[in-house]
C-alpha positions as a printed NumPy array, in Angstrom:
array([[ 47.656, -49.663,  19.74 ],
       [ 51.366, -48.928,  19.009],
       [ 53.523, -50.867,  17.996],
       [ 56.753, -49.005,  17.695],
       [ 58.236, -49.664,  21.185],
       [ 58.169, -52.969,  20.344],
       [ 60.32 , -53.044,  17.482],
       [ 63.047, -52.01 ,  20.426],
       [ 62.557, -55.135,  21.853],
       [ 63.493, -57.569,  18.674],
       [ 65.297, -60.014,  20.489],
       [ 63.708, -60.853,  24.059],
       [ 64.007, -63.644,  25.961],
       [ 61.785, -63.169,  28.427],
       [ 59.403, -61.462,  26.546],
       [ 59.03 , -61.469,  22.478],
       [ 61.107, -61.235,  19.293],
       [ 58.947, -58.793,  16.808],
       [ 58.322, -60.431,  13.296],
       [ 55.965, -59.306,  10.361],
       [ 52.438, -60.282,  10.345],
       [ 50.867, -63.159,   8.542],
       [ 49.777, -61.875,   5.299],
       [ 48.146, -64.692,   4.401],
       [ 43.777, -65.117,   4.989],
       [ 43.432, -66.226,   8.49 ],
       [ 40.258, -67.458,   7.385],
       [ 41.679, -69.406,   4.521],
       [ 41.139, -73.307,   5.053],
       [ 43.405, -74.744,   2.222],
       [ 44.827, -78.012,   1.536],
       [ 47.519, -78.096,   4.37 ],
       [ 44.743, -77.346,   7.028],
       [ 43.236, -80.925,   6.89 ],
       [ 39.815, -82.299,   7.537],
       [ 40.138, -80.948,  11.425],
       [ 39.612, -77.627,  10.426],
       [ 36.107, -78.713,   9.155],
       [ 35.058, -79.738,  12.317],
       [ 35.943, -76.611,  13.949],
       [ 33.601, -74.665,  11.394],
       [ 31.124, -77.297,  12.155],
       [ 31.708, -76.889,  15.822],
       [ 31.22 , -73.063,  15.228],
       [ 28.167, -72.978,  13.502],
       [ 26.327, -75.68 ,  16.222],
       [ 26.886, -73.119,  18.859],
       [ 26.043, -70.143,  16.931],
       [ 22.68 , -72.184,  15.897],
       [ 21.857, -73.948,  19.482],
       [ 23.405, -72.102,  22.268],
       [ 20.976, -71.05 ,  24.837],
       [ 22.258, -67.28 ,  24.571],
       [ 23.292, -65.279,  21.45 ],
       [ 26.996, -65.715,  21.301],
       [ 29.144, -62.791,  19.757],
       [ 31.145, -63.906,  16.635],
       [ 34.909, -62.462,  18.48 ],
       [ 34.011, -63.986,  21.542],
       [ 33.81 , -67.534,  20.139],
       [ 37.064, -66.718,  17.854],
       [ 39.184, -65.86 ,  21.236],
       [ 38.276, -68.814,  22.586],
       [ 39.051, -70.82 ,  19.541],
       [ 42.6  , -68.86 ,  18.942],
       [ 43.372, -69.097,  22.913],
       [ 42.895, -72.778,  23.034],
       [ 44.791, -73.761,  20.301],
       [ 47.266, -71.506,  21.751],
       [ 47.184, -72.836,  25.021],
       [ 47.807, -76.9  ,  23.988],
       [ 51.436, -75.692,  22.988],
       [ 53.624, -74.379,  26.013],
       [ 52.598, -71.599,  28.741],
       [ 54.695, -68.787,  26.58 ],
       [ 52.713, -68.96 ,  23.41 ],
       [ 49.697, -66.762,  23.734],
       [ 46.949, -64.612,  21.696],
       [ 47.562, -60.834,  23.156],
       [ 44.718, -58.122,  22.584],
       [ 43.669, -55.067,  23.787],
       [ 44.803, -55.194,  27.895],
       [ 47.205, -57.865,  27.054],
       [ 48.94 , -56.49 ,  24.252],
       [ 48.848, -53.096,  26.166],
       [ 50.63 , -55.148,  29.472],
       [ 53.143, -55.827,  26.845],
       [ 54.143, -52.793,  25.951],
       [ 54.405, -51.006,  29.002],
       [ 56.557, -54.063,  30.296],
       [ 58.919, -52.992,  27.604],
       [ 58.835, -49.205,  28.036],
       [ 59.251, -50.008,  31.98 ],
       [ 57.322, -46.702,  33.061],
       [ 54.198, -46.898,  34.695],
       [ 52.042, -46.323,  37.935],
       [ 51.417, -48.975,  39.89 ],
       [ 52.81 , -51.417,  42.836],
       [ 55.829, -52.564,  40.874],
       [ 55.262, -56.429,  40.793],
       [ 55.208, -59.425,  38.429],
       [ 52.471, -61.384,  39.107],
       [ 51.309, -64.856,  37.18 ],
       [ 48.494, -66.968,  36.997],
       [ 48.188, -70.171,  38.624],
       [ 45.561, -72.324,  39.092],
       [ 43.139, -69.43 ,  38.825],
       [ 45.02 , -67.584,  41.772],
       [ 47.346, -64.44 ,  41.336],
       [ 50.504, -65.679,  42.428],
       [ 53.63 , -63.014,  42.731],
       [ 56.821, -63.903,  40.926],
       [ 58.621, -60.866,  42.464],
       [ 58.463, -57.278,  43.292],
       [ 60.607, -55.093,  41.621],
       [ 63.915, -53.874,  44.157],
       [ 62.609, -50.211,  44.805],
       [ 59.643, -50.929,  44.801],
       [ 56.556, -49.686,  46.39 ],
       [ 55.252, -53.611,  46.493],
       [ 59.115, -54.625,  48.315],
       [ 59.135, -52.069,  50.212],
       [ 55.402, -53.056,  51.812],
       [ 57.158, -56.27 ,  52.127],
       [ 55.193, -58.296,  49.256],
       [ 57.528, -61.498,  48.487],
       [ 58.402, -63.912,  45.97 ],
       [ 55.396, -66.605,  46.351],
       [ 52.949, -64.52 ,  47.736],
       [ 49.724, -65.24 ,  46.362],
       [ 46.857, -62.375,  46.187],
       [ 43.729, -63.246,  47.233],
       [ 41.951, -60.3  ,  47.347],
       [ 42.055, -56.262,  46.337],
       [ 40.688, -54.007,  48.184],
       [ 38.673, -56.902,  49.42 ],
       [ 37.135, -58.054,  46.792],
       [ 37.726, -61.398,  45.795],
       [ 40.35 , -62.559,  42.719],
       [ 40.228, -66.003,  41.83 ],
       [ 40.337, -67.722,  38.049],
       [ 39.494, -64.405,  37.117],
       [ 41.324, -62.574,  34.134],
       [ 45.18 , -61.865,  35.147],
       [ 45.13 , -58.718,  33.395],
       [ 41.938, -57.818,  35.486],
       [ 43.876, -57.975,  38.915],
       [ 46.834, -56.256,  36.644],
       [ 44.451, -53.295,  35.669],
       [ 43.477, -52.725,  39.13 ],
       [ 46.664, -52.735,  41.078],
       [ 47.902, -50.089,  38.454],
       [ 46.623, -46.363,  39.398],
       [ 47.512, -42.712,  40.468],
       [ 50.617, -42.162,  41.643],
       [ 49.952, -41.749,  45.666],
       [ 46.355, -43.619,  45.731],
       [ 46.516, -46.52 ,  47.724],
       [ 45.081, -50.201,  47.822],
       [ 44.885, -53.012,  50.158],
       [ 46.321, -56.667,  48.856],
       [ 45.363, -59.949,  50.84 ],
       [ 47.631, -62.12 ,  50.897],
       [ 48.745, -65.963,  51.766],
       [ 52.338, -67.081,  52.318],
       [ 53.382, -70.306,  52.495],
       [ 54.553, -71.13 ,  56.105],
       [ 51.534, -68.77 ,  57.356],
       [ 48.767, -69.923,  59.185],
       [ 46.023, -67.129,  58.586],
       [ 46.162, -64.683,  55.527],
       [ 46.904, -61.334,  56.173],
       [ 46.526, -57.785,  54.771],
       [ 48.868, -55.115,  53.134],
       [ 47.96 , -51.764,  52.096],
       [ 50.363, -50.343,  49.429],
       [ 50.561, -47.061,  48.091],
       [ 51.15 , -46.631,  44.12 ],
       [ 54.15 , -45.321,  42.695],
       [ 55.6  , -44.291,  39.502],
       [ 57.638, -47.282,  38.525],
       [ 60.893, -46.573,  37.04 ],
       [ 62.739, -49.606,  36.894],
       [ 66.726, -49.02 ,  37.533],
       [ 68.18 , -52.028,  35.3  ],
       [ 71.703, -51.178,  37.011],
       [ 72.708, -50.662,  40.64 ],
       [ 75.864, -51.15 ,  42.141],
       [ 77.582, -50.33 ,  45.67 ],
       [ 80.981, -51.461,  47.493],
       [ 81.312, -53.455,  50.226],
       [ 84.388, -53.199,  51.851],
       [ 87.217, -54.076,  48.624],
       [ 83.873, -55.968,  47.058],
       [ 81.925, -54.6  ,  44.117],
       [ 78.405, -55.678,  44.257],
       [ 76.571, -55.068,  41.214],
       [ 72.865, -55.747,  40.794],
       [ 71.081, -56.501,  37.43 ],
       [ 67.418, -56.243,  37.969],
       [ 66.112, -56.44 ,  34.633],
       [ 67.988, -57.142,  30.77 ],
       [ 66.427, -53.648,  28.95 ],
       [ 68.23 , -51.275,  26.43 ],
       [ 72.074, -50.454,  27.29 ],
       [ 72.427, -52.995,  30.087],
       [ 75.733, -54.385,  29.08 ],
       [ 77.082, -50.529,  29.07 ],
       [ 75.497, -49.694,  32.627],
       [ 77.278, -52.722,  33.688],
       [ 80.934, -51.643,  32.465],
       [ 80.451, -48.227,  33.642],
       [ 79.398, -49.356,  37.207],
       [ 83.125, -51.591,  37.401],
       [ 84.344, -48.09 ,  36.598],
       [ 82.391, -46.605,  39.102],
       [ 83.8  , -49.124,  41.606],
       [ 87.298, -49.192,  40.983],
       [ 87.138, -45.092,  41.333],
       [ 85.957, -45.838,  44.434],
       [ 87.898, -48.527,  45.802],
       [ 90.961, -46.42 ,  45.019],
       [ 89.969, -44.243,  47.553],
       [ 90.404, -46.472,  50.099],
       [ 92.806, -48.492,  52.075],
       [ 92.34 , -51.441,  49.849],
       [ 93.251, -49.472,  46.64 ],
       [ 91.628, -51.769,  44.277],
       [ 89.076, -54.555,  43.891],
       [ 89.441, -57.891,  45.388],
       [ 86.536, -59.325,  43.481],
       [ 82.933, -58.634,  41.83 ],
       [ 79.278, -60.151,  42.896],
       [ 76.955, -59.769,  39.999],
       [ 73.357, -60.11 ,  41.9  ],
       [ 71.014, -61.408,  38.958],
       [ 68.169, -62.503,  41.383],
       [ 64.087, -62.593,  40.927],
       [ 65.764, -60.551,  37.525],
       [ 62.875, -61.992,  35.031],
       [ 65.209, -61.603,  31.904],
       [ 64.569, -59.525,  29.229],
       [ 66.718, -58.345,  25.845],
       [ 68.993, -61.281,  24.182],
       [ 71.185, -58.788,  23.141],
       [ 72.107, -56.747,  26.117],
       [ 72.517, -60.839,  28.194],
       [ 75.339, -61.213,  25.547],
       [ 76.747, -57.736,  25.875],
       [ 76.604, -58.503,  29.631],
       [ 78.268, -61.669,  29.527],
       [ 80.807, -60.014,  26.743],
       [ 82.426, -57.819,  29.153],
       [ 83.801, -60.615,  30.991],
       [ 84.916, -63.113,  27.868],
       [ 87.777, -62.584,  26.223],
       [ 86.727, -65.354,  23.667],
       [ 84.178, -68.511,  22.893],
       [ 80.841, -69.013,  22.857],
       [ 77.986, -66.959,  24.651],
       [ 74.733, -68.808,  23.659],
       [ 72.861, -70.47 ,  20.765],
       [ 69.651, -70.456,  20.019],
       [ 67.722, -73.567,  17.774],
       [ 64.476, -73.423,  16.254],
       [ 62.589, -76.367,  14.223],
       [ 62.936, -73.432,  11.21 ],
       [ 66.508, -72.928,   9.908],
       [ 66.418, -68.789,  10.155],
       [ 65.941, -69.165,  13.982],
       [ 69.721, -71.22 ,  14.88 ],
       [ 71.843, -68.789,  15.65 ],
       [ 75.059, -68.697,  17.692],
       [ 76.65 , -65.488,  19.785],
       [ 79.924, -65.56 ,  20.388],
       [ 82.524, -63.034,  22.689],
       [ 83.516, -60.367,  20.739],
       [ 85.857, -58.382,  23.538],
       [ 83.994, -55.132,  22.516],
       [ 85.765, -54.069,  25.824],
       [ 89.143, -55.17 ,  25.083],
       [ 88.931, -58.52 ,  26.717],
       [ 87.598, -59.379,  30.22 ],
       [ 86.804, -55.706,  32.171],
       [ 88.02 , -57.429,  35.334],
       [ 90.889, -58.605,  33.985],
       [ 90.635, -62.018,  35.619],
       [ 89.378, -60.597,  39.158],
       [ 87.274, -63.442,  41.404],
       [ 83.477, -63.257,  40.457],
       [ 80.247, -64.476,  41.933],
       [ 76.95 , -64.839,  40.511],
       [ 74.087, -64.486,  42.242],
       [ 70.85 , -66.58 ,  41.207],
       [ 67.59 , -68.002,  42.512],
       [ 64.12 , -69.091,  41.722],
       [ 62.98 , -65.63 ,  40.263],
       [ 66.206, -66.047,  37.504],
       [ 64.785, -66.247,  34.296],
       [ 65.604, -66.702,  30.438],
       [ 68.726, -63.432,  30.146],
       [ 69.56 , -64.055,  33.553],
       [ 69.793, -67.937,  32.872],
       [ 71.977, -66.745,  29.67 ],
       [ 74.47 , -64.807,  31.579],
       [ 74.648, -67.745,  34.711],
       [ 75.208, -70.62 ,  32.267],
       [ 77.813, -67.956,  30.055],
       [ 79.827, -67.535,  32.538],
       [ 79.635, -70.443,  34.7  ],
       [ 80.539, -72.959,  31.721],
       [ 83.657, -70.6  ,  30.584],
       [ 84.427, -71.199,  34.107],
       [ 84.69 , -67.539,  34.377],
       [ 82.706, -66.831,  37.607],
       [ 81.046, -69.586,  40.824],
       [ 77.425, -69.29 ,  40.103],
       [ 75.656, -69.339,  43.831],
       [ 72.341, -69.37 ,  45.3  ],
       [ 69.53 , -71.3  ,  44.252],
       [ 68.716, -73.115,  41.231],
       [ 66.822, -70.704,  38.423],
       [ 63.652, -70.624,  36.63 ],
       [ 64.656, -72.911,  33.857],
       [ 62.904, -70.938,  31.091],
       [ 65.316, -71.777,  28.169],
       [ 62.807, -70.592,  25.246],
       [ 62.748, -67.913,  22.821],
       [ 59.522, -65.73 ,  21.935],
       [ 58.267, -64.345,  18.942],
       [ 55.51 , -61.971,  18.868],
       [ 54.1  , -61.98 ,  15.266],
       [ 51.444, -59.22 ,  14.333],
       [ 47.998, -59.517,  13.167],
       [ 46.739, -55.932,  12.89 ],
       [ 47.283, -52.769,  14.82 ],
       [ 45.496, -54.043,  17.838],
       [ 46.237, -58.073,  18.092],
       [ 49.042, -60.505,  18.004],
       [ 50.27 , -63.88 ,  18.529],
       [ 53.433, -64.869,  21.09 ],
       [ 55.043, -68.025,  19.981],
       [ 57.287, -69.965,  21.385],
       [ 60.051, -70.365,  18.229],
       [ 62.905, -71.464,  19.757],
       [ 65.212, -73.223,  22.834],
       [ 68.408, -71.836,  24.046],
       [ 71.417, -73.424,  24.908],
       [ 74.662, -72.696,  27.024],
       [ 78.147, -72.722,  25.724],
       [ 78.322, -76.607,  26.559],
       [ 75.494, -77.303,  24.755],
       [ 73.139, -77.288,  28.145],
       [ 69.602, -76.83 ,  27.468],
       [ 68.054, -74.435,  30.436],
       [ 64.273, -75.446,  29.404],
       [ 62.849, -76.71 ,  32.698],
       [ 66.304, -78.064,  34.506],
       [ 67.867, -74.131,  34.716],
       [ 71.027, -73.23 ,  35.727],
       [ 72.22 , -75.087,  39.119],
       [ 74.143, -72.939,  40.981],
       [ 78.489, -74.339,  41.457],
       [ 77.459, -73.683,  45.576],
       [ 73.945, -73.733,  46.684],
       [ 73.442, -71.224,  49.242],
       [ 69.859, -70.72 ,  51.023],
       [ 68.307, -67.169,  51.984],
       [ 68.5  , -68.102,  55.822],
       [ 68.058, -64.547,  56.516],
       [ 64.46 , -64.632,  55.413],
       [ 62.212, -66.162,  57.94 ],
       [ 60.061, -67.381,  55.211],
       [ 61.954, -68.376,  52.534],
       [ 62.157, -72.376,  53.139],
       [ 58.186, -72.024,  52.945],
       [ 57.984, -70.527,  49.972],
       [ 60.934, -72.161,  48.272],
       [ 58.935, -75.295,  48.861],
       [ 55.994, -73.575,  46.947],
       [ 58.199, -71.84 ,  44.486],
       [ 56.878, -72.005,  40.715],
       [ 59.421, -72.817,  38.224],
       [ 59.094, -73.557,  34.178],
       [ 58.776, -77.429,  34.766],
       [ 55.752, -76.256,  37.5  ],
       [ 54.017, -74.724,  34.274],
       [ 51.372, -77.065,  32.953],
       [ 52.572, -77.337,  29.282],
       [ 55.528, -76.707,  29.522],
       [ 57.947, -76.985,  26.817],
       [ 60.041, -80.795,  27.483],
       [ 63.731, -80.196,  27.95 ],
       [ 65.314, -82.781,  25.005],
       [ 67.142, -84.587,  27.61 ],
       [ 64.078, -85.973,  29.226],
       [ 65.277, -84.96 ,  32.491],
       [ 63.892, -86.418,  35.829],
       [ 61.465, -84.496,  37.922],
       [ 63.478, -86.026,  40.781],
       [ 66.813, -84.568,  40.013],
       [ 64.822, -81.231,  39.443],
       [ 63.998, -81.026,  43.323],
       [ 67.272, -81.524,  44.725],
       [ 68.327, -78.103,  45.562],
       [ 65.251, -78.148,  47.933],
       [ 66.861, -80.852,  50.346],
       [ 68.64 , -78.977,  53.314],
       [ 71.969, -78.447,  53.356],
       [ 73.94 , -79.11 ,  56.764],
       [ 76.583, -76.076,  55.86 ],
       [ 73.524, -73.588,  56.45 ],
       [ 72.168, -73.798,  60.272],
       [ 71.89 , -70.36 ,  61.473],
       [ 68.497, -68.995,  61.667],
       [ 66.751, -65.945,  60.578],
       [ 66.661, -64.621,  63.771],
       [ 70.241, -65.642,  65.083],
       [ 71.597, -63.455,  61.566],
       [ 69.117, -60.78 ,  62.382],
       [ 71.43 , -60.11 ,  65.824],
       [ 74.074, -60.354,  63.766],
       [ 73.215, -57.114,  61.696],
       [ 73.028, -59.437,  58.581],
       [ 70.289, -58.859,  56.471],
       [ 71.067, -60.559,  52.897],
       [ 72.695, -63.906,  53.969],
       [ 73.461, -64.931,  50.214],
       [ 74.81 , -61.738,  49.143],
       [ 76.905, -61.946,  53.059],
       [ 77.719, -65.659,  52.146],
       [ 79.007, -64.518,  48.603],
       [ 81.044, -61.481,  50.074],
       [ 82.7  , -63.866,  52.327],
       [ 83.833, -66.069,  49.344],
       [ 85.323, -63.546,  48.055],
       [ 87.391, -62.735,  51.838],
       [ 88.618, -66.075,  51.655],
       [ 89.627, -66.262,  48.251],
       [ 91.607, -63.102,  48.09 ],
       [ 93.645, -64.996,  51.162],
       [ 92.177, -63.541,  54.367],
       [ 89.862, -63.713,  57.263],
       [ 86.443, -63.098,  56.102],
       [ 85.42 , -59.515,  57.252],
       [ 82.041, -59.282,  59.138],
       [ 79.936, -56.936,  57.011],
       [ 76.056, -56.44 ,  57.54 ],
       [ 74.401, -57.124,  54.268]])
């Protein structure tokens, strides 16, 4: 196994922060280890003695490693062989497959969200979905990077996914065709005198595909009536995070000064604090109305750039509220073919906000009224404080307040179907769009998003 594309991803949030491996004996059992570690030997050598069936030596150390692994917080894991692979081609973000991010939960394979592009979103695969089945065949508290292995295949081959959705009576079946998945991290388009720009995932030279598609967009508004930009949406939605680095280079481009985000860890080495430092001269937009874009699927980078931005008071966060993963990763090498991801430290917005569990709430919570199924599936919608294990936010914060954003909301009544006649596709993004309308002092225009 390689591990030199990971060394490009030394600072992830959503996945790991590369450090040297242990040097020490891993089979050492020294002073500090206490009388515990006895037991486990003990424990070891019963079932190697007694067990029914011969039971392989690596076997029983997995087990060992993955449940003292597992008793600390979802994120902090034992990766080998599949797992470690999954890593790395996460990072390199080229492969053949459906284009999906899929988790585990309670044995089931439960979609966090297909990638935009994708061959999975354009089959129509959701947020929420869970998988019961490929290509028939029954997947259930199986191994995750089992189900992984075998939705990943030759470009054009095909397989067919059962799935549930909340709000569904009856399960149904989709039949996607692989693809060769490319992610774009940066899209952007204009709508009218709007900018729309779409982060869908934090990778290398995010911050710079960012500033170069305001360029983009200000070339092309010129070219118009309108002559210039009335204001920016920055879509960070289902984005699952990714580099630390490139969320503060994002959130850089529209700070002229103070603080970013800080990280703490229980070991001094891991506190550290990013600040603005105008590498673009100041604020790109030069003070232009902004929008942020969240939801459920907005994780760790994305949570960096929402709370950034929405604490400087430099943008209306809108949507739903995010993932709440407010941790930071490291993955620490064994050997050449094994490693350990630990959880190492929390993250914390410019106000001193922890996102661990509670996330970013959004200034105005908007719904996604276009989609016939979203109140379903928001109801079923997995967050960090969902995880069993999770990491506690320090300020012990109530599972009640957590579940607010859930409650309808008396502003949003049109249905799916009545916005559907109306050509409107992408209520948030329309909702957003008309924000901006309104604050640049007119009518809100009716687009079709």
């Amino acid at each position: 196994m390689k591990f030199a594309p990971l060394v490009r991803a030394s600072l992830l949030v959503s996945a790991v922060a590369l450090l040297p491996a242990a040097t020490a004996g891993l089979a050492a059992v020294d002073a500090r280890s206490g009388p515990q570690f006895g037991k486990l030997l003990a424990i070891y050598q019963l079932v190697k003695d007694n067990y029914v069936d011969e039971v392989d030596d690596s076997k029983l150390l997995k087990g060992a490693i993955d449940g003292m692994l597992a008793s600390l917080d979802p994120h902090s894991t034992y990766l080998d062989g599949a797992s470690l692979q999954r890593i790395e081609t996460m990072i390199d973000g080229n492969y053949t497959g459906l284009g999906i991010s899929v988790v585990q939960e309670d044995g089931a394979v439960k979609v966090v969200s297909p990638f935009k592009g994708s061959p999975a979103e354009k089959a129509g695969i959701k947020a929420g979905d869970f998988i019961t089945h490929l290509d028939g065949v029954l997947y259930f508290e199986r191994d995750l990077d089992e189900a992984v292995a075998k939705m990943r295949g030759p470009e054009g081959s095909s397989i067919r996914l059962t799935l549930f959705r909340p709000g569904r009576d009856e399960p149904f079946d989709v039949t996607v065709t692989r693809g060769v998945i490319e992610l774009e991290p940066v899209t952007h388009e204009l709508r009218g005198d709007v900018g729309v720009v779409s982060v869908n995932e934090f990778s290398r030279n995010v911050g710079r595909d960012v500033n170069s598609a305001i360029v983009q967009l200000k070339q092309q508004v010129a070219k118009t009536p309108a002559g210039k930009l009335a204001g920016v949406v920055l879509d960070l939605r289902s984005n699952p995070g990714g580099s630390l680095d490139e969320a503060v280079a994002l959130s850089d481009l529209f700070l002229e000064k103070g603080d970013i985000v800080s990280q703490r860890g229980r070991v001094a080495g891991e506190n550290q604090f990013y600040r603005a430092e105008s590498v673009y001269r100041g604020d790109v937009l030069k003070g232009l109305p902004m929008i942020v874009l969240i939801d459920a699927g907005s994780a760790s980078a994305s949570e960096i750039v929402a709370g950034a931005l929405q604490d400087q008071h430099r943008a209306v966060v809108m949507g739903e509220r995010s993932f709440g993963k407010g941790s930071v990763q490291s993955l620490i090498g064994l050997d050449r073919n094994s490693a350990v991801k630990l959880t190492t430290a929390r993250y914390f917005t410019p106000a001193g906000h922890s996102v661990q569990e509670g996330g970013i709430d959004p200034d105005i919570r908007v719904p996604q009224l276009s989609d016939p199924d979203a109140k379903a599936r928001a109801e079923r919608a997995v967050r960090e404080s969902d995880l069993r294990g999770h990491l506690i936010n320090e300020a012990a914060l109530d599972d009640k307040e957590l579940e607010t954003d859930k409650q309808d909301d008396p502003r949003f009544s049109l249905t799916a179907e009545e916005l559907k006649k109306q050509g409107i596709k992408d209520f948030q993004l329309h909702y957003a769009i008309q924000t901006l309308d309104r604050a640049a002092g007119r009518p809100a225009l009716a687009r079709k998003n």
